[in-house]
Coordinates of C-alpha atoms and ligand atoms in Angstrom, one line a residue:
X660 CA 76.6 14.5 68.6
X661 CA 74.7 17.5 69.0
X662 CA 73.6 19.1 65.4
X663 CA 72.3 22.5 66.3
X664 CA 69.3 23.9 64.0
X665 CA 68.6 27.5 63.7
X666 CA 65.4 26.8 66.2
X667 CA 67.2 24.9 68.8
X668 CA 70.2 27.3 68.6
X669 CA 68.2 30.4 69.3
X670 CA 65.5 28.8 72.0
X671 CA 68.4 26.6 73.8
X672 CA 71.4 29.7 73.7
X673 CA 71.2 33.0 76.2
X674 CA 72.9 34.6 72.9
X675 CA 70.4 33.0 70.9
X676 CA 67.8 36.3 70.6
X677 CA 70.7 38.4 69.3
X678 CA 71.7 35.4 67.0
X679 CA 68.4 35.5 65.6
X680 CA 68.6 39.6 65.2
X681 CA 72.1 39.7 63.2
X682 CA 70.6 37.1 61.2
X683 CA 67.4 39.7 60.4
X684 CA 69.6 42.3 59.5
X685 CA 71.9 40.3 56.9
X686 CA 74.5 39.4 59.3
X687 CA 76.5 36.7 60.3
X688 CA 77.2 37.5 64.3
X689 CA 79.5 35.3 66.3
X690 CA 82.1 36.5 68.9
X691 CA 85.8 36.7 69.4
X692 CA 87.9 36.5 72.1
X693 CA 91.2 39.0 72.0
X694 CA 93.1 37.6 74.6
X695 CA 92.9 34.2 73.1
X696 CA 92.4 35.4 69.6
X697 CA 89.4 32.3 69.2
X698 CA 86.5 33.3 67.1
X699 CA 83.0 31.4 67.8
X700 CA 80.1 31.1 65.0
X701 CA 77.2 30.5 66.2
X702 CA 78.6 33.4 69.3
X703 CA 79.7 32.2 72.9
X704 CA 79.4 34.4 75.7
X705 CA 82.9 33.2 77.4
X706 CA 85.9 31.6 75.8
X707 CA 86.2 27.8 76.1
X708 CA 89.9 28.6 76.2
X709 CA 90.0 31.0 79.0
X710 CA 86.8 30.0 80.3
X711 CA 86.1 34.1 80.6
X712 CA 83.6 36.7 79.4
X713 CA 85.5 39.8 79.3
X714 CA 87.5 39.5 76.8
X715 CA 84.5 39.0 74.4
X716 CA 83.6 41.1 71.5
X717 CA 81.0 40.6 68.6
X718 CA 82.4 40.2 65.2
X719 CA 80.8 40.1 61.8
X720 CA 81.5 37.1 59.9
X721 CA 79.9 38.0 56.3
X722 CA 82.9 38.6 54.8
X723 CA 84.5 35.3 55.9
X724 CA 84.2 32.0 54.7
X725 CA 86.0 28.4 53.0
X726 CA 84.8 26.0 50.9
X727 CA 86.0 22.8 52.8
X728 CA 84.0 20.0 50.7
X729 CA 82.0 19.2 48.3
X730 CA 79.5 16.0 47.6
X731 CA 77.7 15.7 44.6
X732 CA 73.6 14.9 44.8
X733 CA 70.9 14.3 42.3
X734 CA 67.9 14.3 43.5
X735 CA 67.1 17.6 46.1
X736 CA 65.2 17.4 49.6
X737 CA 61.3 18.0 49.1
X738 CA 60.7 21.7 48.0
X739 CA 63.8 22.3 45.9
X740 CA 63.8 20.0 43.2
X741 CA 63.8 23.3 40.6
X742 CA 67.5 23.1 41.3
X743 CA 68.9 19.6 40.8
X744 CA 71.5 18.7 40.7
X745 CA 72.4 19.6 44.2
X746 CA 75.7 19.5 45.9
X747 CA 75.9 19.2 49.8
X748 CA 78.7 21.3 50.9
X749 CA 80.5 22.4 54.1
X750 CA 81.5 25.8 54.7
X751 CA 84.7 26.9 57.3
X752 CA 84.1 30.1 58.8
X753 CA 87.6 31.1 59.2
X754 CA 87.9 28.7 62.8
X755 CA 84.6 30.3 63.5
X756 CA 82.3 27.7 63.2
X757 CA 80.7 26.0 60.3
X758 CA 77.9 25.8 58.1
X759 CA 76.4 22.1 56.4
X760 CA 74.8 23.5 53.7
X761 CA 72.8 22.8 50.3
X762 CA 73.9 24.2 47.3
X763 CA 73.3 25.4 43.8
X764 CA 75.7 26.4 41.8
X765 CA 75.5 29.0 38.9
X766 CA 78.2 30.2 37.2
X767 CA 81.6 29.4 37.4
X768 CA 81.4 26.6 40.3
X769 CA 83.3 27.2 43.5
X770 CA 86.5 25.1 44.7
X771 CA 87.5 23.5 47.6
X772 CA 89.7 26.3 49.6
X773 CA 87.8 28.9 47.8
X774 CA 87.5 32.0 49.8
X775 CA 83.9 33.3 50.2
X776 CA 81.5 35.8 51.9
X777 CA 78.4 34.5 53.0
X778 CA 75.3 36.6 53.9
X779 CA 71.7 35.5 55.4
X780 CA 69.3 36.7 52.9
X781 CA 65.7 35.4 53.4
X782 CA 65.3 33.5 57.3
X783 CA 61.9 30.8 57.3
X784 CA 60.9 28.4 60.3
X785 CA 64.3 27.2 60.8
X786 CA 66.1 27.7 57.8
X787 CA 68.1 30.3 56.5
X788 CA 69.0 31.1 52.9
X789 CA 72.4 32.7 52.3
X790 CA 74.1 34.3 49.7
X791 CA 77.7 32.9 49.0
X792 CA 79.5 35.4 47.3
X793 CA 83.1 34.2 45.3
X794 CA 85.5 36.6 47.7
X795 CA 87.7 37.8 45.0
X796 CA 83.9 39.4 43.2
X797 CA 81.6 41.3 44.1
X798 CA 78.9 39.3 42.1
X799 CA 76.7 36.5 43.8
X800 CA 77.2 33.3 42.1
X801 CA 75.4 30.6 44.1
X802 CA 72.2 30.7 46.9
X803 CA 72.9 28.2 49.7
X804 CA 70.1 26.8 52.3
X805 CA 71.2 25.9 55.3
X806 CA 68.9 24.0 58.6
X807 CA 72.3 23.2 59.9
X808 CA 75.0 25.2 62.1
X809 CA 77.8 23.2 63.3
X810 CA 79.6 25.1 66.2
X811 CA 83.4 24.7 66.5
X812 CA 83.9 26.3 69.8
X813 CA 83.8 22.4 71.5
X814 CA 87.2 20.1 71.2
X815 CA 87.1 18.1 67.7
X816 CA 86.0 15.3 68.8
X817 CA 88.5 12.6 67.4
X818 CA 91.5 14.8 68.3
X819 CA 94.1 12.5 68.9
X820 CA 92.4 9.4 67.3
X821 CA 93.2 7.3 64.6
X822 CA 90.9 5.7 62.1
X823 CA 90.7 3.3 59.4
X824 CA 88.0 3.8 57.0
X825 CA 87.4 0.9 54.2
X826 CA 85.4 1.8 51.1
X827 CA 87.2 5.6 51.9
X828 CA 87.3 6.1 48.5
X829 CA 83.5 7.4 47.3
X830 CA 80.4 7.7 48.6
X831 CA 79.9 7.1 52.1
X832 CA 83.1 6.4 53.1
X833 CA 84.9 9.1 51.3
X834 CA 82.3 11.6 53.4
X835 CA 83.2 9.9 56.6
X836 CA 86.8 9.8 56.1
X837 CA 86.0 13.7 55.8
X838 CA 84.5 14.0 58.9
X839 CA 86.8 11.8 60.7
X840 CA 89.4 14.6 59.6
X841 CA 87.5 17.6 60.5
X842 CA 87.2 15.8 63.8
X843 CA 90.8 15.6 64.5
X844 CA 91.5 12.1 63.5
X845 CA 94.3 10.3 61.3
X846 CA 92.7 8.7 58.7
X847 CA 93.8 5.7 57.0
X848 CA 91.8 6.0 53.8
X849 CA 91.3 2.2 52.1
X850 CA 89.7 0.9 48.5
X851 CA 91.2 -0.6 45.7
X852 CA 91.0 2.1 43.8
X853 CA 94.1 4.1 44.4
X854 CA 93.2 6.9 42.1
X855 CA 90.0 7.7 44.6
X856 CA 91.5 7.0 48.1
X857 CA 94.5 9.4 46.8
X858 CA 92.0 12.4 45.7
X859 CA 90.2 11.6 49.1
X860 CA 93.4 12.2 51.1
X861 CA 94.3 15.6 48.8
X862 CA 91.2 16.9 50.1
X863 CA 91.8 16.0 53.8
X864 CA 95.6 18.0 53.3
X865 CA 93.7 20.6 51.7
X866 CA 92.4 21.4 55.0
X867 CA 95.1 20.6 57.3
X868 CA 94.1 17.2 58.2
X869 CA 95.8 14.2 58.2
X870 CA 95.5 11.1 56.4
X871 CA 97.4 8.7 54.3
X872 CA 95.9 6.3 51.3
X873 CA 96.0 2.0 51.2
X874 CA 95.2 0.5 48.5
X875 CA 93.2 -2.9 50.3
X876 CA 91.2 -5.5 49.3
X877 CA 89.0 -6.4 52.2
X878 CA 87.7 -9.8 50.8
X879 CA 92.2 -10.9 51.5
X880 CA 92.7 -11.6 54.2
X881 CA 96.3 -10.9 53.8
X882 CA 96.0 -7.4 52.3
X883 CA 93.6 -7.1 55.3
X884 CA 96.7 -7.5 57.9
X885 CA 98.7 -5.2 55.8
X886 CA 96.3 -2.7 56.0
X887 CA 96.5 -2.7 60.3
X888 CA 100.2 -3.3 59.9
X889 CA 100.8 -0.2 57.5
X890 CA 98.5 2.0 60.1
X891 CA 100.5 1.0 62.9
X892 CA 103.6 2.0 61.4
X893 CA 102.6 5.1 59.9
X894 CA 100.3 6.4 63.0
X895 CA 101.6 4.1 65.6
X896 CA 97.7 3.1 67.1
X897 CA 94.3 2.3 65.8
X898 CA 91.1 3.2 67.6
X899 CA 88.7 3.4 64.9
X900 CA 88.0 0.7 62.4
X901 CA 84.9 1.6 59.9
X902 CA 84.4 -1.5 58.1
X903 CA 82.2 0.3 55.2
X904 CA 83.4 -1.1 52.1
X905 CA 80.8 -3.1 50.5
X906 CA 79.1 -3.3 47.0
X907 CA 75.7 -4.6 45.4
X908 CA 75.4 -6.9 42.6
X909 CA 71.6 -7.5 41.4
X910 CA 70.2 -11.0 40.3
X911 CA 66.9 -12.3 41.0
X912 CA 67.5 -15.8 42.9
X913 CA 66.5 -18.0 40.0
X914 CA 69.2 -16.0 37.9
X915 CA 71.5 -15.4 40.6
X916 CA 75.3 -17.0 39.4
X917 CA 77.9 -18.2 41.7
X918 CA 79.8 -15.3 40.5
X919 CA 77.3 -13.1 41.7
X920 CA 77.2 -14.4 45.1
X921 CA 80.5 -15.0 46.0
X922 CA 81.5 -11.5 45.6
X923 CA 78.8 -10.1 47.4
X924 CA 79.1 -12.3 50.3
X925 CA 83.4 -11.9 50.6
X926 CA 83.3 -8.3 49.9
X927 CA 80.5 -7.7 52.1
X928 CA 80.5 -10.2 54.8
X929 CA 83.7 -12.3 54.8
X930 CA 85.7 -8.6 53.8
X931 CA 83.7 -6.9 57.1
X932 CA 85.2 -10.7 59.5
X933 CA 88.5 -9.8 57.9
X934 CA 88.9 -6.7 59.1
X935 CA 87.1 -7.4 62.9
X936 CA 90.2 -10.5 62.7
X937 CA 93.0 -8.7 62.0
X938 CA 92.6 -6.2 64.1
X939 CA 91.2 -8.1 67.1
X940 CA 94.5 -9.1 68.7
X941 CA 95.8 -5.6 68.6
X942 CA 92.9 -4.2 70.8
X943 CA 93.0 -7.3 73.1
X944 CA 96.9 -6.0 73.8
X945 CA 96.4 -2.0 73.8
X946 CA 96.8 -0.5 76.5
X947 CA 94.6 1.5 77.5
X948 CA 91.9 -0.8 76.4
X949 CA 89.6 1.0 73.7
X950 CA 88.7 1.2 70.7
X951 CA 85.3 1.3 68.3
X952 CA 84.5 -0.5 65.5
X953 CA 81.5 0.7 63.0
X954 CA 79.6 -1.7 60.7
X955 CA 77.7 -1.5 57.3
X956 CA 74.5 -3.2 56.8
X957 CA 71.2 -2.1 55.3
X958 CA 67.7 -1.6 55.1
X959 CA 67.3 -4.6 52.4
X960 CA 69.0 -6.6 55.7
X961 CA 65.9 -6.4 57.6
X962 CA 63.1 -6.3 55.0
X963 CA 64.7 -8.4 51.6
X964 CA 64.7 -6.6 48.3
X965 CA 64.4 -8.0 44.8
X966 CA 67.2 -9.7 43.3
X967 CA 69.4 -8.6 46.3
X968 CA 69.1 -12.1 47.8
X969 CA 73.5 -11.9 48.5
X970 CA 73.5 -8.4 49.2
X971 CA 70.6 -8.8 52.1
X972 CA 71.7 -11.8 53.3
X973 CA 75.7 -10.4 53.3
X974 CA 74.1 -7.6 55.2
X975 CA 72.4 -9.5 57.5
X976 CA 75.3 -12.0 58.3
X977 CA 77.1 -8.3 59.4
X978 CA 74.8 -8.0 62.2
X979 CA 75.0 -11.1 63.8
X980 CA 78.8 -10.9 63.6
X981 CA 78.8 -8.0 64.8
X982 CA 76.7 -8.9 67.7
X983 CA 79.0 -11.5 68.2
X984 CA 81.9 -9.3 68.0
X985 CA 80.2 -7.0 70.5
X986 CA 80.1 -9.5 73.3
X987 CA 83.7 -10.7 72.6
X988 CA 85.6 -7.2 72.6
X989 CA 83.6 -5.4 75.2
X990 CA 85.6 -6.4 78.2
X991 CA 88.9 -4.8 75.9
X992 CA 86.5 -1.6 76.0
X993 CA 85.9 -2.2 72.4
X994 CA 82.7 -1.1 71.5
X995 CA 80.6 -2.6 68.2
X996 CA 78.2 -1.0 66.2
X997 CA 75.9 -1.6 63.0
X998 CA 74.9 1.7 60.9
X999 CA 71.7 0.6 58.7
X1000 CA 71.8 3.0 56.1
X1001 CA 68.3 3.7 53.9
X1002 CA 68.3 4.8 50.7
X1003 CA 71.4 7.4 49.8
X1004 CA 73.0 8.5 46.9
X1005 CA 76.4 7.4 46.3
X1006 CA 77.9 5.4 43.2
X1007 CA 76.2 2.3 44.5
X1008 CA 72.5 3.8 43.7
X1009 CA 73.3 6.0 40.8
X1010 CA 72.3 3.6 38.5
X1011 CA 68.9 2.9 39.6
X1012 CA 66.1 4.0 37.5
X1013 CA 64.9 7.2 37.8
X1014 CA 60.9 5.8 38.5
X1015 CA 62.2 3.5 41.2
X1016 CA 64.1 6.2 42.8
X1017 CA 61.1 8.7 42.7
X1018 CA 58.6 6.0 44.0
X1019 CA 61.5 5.2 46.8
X1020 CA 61.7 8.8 47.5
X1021 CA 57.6 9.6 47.6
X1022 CA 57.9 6.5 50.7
X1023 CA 60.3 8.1 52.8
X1024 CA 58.5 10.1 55.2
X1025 CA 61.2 13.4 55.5
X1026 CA 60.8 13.1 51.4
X1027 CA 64.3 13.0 50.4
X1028 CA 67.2 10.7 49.4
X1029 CA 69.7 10.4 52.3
X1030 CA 73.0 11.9 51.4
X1031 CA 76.6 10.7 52.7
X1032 CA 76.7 13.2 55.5
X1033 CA 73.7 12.1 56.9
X1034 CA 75.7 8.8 57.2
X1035 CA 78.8 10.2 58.1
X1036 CA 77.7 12.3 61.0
X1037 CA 75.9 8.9 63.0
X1038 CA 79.3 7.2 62.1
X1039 CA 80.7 9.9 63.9
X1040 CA 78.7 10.0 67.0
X1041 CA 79.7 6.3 67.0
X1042 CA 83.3 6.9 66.4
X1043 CA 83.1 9.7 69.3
X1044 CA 82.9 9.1 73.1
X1045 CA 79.2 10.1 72.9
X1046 CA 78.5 6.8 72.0
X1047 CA 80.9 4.8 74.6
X1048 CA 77.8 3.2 76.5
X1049 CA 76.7 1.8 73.1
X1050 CA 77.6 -1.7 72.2
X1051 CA 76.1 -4.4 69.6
X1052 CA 73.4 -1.8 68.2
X1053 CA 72.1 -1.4 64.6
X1054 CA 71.0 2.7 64.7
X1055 CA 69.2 2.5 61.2
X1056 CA 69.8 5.9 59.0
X1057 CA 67.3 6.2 56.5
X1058 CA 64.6 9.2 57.0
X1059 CA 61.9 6.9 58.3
X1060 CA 61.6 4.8 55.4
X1061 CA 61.6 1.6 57.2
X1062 CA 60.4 2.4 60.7
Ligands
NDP1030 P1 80.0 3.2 46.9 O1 79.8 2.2 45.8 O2 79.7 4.6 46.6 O3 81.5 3.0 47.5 C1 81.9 1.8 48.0 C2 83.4 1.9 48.4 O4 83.8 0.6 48.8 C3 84.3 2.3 47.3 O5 85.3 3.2 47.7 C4 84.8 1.0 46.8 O6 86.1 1.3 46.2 C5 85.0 0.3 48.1 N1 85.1 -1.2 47.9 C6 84.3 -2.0 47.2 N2 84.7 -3.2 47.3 C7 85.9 -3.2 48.0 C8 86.8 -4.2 48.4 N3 86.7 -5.5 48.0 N4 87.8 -3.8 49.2 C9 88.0 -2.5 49.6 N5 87.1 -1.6 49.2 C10 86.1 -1.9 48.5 O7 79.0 2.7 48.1 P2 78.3 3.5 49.2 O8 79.1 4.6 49.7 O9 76.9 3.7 48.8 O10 78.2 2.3 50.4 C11 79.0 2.3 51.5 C12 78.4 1.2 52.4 O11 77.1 1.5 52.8 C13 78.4 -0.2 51.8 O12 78.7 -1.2 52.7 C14 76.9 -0.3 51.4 O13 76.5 -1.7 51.3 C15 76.2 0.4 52.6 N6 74.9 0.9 52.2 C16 74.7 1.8 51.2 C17 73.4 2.2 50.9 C18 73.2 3.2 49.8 O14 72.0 3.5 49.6 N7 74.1 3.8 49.2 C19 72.3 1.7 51.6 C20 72.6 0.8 52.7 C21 73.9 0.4 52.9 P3 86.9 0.3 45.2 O15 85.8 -0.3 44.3 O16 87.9 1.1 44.6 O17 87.5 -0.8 46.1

């Protein structure tokens, strides 16, 4: 998927220069077309609807903005620790474009569908602090910084799609069930926590998107084939399966119960066959052929970490099937991918102690914890067409911590 930074927008775009002046001045410059009443941010010189130039006028977007999500984060990319804790969030500009941005809250925080106005204050190298202003005040409540502008003047890129996402409920998955939805997809949100896959799918409605909640355990296999059955009769096809559920239990190997290992291997390994099973046959019969299944494993996969003896060996087992499952499905145009996420701050690493976090942090070489987004936007590049060529690869996520 192409991520545009402020650098790359303004050396790669023709509109780029006056991009960069708006910006300079305190404004937020994109372009509208009248006769198909589209708005672009970052600005397009013709209308991907109309596919012409004359209808195109400059429009100020300062004054326009939604909140879309939130994530929360703890520990802040190199340079802005002063304001942990952070939150990562994703601002709509009124079917303009959109902005990926850090935040720091003061005040009264900001909601999800809160109207804002948003204004470039200070521009560095390529990153731009703005001002987010509440709409309904005149007084600023927050300072957001940005390296990120998202333009929404292509096609979403899962329009029409349908996806299941496991482990939907927090973290990683909750972020890409997001995405998936901003991208046009029906999501099938899955965890065994209904309360969380339920607040997941308010938030996806909150925008407009579509999805619906499952309550699944992925280690039965049973509640595995109700899951696929239950998508098919509420959305009718499946072309996305993101087998991300998984959790981490800690024992060093001397210590390590049967307990303990059991779980870890039928969440994580035996949970991630279940799902490939179930919904194996059904791709086999689709017609057209296609569909793209996204796997979890990890860093501690390829290097071991202590007292994660199940968790690195579930993680590793998820690569070789899904190697495996790569070579089988291919010919159904099926394609099979490992993500192997670093170090990122979900539930799963909250607890880990603040020293080891710091020491983990001073190793990574872009100097900060990876956050769900980072994740979500790889899974969807692998979700996407951009990836179709792509089968049985492990694209490793983690800020060049394990290189
Ligand atoms: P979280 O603990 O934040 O979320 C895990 C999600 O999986 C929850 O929604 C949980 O919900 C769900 N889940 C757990 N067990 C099951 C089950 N048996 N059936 C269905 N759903 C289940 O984890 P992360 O977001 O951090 O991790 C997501 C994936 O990324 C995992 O596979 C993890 O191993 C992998 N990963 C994470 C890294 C990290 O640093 N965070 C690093 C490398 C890999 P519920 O308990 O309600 O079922």
């Amino acid at each position: 998927m192409k991520q545009f930074g402020y650098r790359d927008y303004i050396s790669q775009s023709k509109m780029g220069s006056r991009f960069l002046s708006a910006l300079r001045e305190g404004r937020l410059e994109g372009t509208h077309c009248s006769q198909c009443d589209i708005r672009y941010y970052p600005p397009r010189a013709n209308c991907k609807e109309c596919l012409s130039d004359e209808n195109i006028n400059y429009i100020d977007y300062s004054g326009e903005g939604k909140i879309l999500s939130f994530s929360e984060v703890h520990v802040p990319p190199a340079g802005f620790e002063r304001f942990a804790p952070y939150t990562v969030c994703v601002i709509d500009l009124k079917e303009g474009g959109r902005l990926v941005a850090w935040i720091n809250q003061e005040g009264e925080p900001l909601k999800i569908g809160e109207d804002v106005r948003v204004k470039p204050e200070v521009i560095e190298e390529d990153r731009v602090t703005y001002r987010v202003i509440r709409a309904t005040q005149s007084k600023e409540i927050t300072k957001i910084t940005t390296t990120e502008i998202e333009p929404k003047f292509r096609f979403k890129k899962l329009q029409g799609k349908v996806a299941i996402i496991t482990g939907g409920g927090k973290g990683i998955g909750r972020e890409i069930a997001l995405e998936y939805a901003r991208e046009g997809a029906k999501t099938i949100v899955a965890a065994r926590t209904l309360s969380d896959i339920e607040a997941v799918v308010a938030e996806i409605k909150e925008f407009g998107g579509e999805a619906f909640a499952v309550t699944c355990d992925v280690a039965d296999a049973e509640n595995v084939q109700q899951l696929i059955n239950i998508t098919l009769e509420k959305f009718q096809q499946i072309d996305i399966l993101v087998n991300n559920a998984g959790i981490s239990r800690s024992a060093l190997i001397n210590k390590m119960t049967d307990d303990i290992w059991n779980s870890v291997i039928n969440i994580n390994l035996t949970g991630t066959f279940n799902c490939i099973r179930a919904i194996a046959p059904y791709f086999m019969n689709k017609r057209p052929f296609g569909g793209k299944i996204i796997n979890f494993t990890s860093t501690a996969a390829k290097y071991g970490n202590l007292g994660q003896a199940a968790y690195a060996a579930s993680k590793w087992g998820i690569i070789a099937l899904s190697k495996t499952a790569a070579r089988e499905l291919a010919r159904y145009k099926v394609n099979v991918n490992c993500i192997m996420p670093g170090y990122i701050e979900t539930a799963m690493t909250a607890d880990t102690p603040l020293v080891y976090k710091e020491e983990t942090i001073a190793q990574i070489p872009q100097m900060r914890i990876g956050f769900p987004i980072d994740i979500a936007k790889v899974a969807l590049f692998l979700a996407s067409s951009d990836s179709d060529y792509m089968t049985g690869s492990v694209v490793q996520v983690d800020g060049g911590l394990r290189m």
